[in-house]
Amino acid sequence: MRSFLSFLLFFHVSHCFAEEYDLVLNNGRLMDPATNLDAVRHIGIREGKIAAISETPLAGKETLNVKGHVVAPGFIDLHAHGQTTSDMQIKACDGVTTALDLEAGVYPVAAWYRSMEGTATLNYGATVGHIAARFAAFHPGLEIGHWAVNRAKVAGLGAKPDGANKRATDKELKLMGDAINHGLDEGALGIGFGINYTPAAAPSEIESMFRIATERKVPAFVHTRAFGLAAIQEAITEAKTAGAALHIVHVGSSAIGAMREVLKLIDASKAAGMDISTEVYPYTAASTVLESAMFNPGWQDNLKIDYGDLAWAATGERLTQESFERYRKQGGWVIIYMMKDENVEMAIAHPGVMIASDGVPFIDGKGHPRGAGTFARVLGHYSREKKLLPLMEALAKMTILPARRLEGYVPMMKGKGRIALGADADITVFDPTTVIDRATFESPTAPSAGIPHVIVNGVPVVRDGNLVKEARPGRAVRITP
Ligand SMILES: [Zn+2]
């Protein structure tokens, strides 16, 4: 009997030795913020999963020697509007392996997920968007889909469309609520809000939509009604009343000058037991579409800026009252110079604040550099050059923290944001001495440097510093697999 067991054991062990890894990363400096491990380790990948983390080098069908480089969990971007293949390829060069649009979101949901199948360089996903659900309630038959991409469908409704500018009656509230519930049934990653873009949505409307978030045990991801402390306080009060978990998007542009007070308020709410979180992108200019309700009369007071603080993204020209009116009729993206570096830095360094890009779709190579350089900029400029925060902490803000934000209700996120046995092989390899963003407002799609390998579900999408153009290993992230 004993010898038979020994035989089985021997057979099993030799079988393991005989197995090859599909891909091996040897000699790298593993940095895993989930465990704080910072040591040389060798990683074996098999069938898209991390199958070995070894103290001795491994052999595989393909081997990359990553000596001198950091091997980190792939970066998770909770705020990525750009979901086309080319937008994703630009983000891949910045170390991103999962790109989710949780703010604006989509509606209808299942059709959007279907449209993404087989097209995705990175793992993708979205919330059900209150904006699109609201427009569908006021404009029957209007299916916006992905709001950030299909804004032309809204532009066709005239200067002040009902979907953004009309109070909802019980009828529209019911339609909206049904739409949001339907989107969650189809696996959406929570409920996304851009209250600033739907100014007629009363606090009572937002509260009743937050109540759906509570019932369905998902967070509300919110771009607040306006900028500054009062608007963030309003969202927190509504979420508390409804009992909903709340994520405030892009705290840099949401808080603007009130950063210290806003971070204090969020920390105090958290200490009092609220499920609340926030994120920041590392730039002092924002970007959105000029025809949106954000630029309804009164925008100068709301944003505390004037015409000259806006630049037309397609040309870079600063606006005047005349060109503002002309371009608003035409529709298109603007860059908004509205933040101070000291406030953005305060958010980046603040414990618990995640890094997310808010990258908008690039059109003919124009747009905001945050869609291309956010993650390398935090690692290279803010962590290495300005010593604003240690590298491990910077990595946590783009890996394990966003994974944990979702994994309570999206089980597949437990396999992301960490280097662990059995986890998805989403891995970013970078040189800590050279990693840096290259994208600028003049050249917004310039790829980040110092990130030689980016692996999604075991498949390199960036290899030896080059984009693997044909790679499409991205999978859907949704509540129901
Ligand atoms: Zn926003």
CSV table of C-alpha atoms in Angstrom, one decimal, residues 106-110 128-130 132-134 136-138 168-188 190-191 193 205 208-213 215-216:
chain,number,residue,atom,x,y,z
A,106,VAL,CA,-23.7,52.7,-20.8
A,107,TYR,CA,-27.4,51.9,-21.5
A,108,PRO,CA,-28.6,49.5,-22.9
A,109,VAL,CA,-26.0,47.2,-21.2
A,110,ALA,CA,-26.1,43.8,-22.8
A,128,VAL,CA,-25.4,51.2,-16.2
A,129,GLY,CA,-25.4,55.0,-16.8
A,130,HIS,CA,-28.1,57.2,-15.3
A,132,ALA,CA,-28.3,57.4,-20.8
A,133,ALA,CA,-31.2,55.8,-18.8
A,134,ARG,CA,-32.6,59.3,-18.2
A,136,ALA,CA,-34.1,57.0,-22.8
A,137,ALA,CA,-36.9,57.9,-20.4
A,138,PHE,CA,-37.5,61.3,-22.0
A,168,ALA,CA,-38.7,64.0,-14.2
A,169,THR,CA,-42.3,63.1,-13.3
A,170,ASP,CA,-43.3,59.8,-11.7
A,171,LYS,CA,-43.6,58.4,-15.2
A,172,GLU,CA,-39.9,59.1,-16.2
A,173,LEU,CA,-38.7,58.1,-12.7
A,174,LYS,CA,-40.3,54.7,-13.2
A,175,LEU,CA,-38.8,54.3,-16.7
A,176,MET,CA,-35.4,55.3,-15.4
A,177,GLY,CA,-35.5,53.0,-12.4
A,178,ASP,CA,-36.6,50.1,-14.6
A,179,ALA,CA,-33.8,50.8,-17.1
A,180,ILE,CA,-31.2,50.9,-14.3
A,181,ASN,CA,-32.5,47.7,-12.7
A,182,HIS,CA,-32.5,46.0,-16.2
A,183,GLY,CA,-28.9,47.1,-16.7
A,184,LEU,CA,-27.9,45.6,-13.4
A,185,ASP,CA,-29.7,42.4,-14.3
A,186,GLU,CA,-27.5,42.3,-17.4
A,187,GLY,CA,-24.3,42.5,-15.3
A,188,ALA,CA,-23.5,46.2,-15.2
A,190,GLY,CA,-23.0,49.5,-10.5
A,191,ILE,CA,-24.7,52.7,-11.4
A,193,PHE,CA,-24.0,59.3,-12.6
A,205,GLU,CA,-34.4,61.8,-8.2
A,208,SER,CA,-34.3,57.4,-5.5
A,209,MET,CA,-31.7,56.1,-8.0
A,210,PHE,CA,-29.3,55.7,-5.1
A,211,ARG,CA,-31.9,53.6,-3.4
A,212,ILE,CA,-31.7,51.2,-6.3
A,213,ALA,CA,-28.0,51.0,-5.7
A,215,GLU,CA,-31.2,47.4,-2.9
A,216,ARG,CA,-28.9,45.9,-5.5
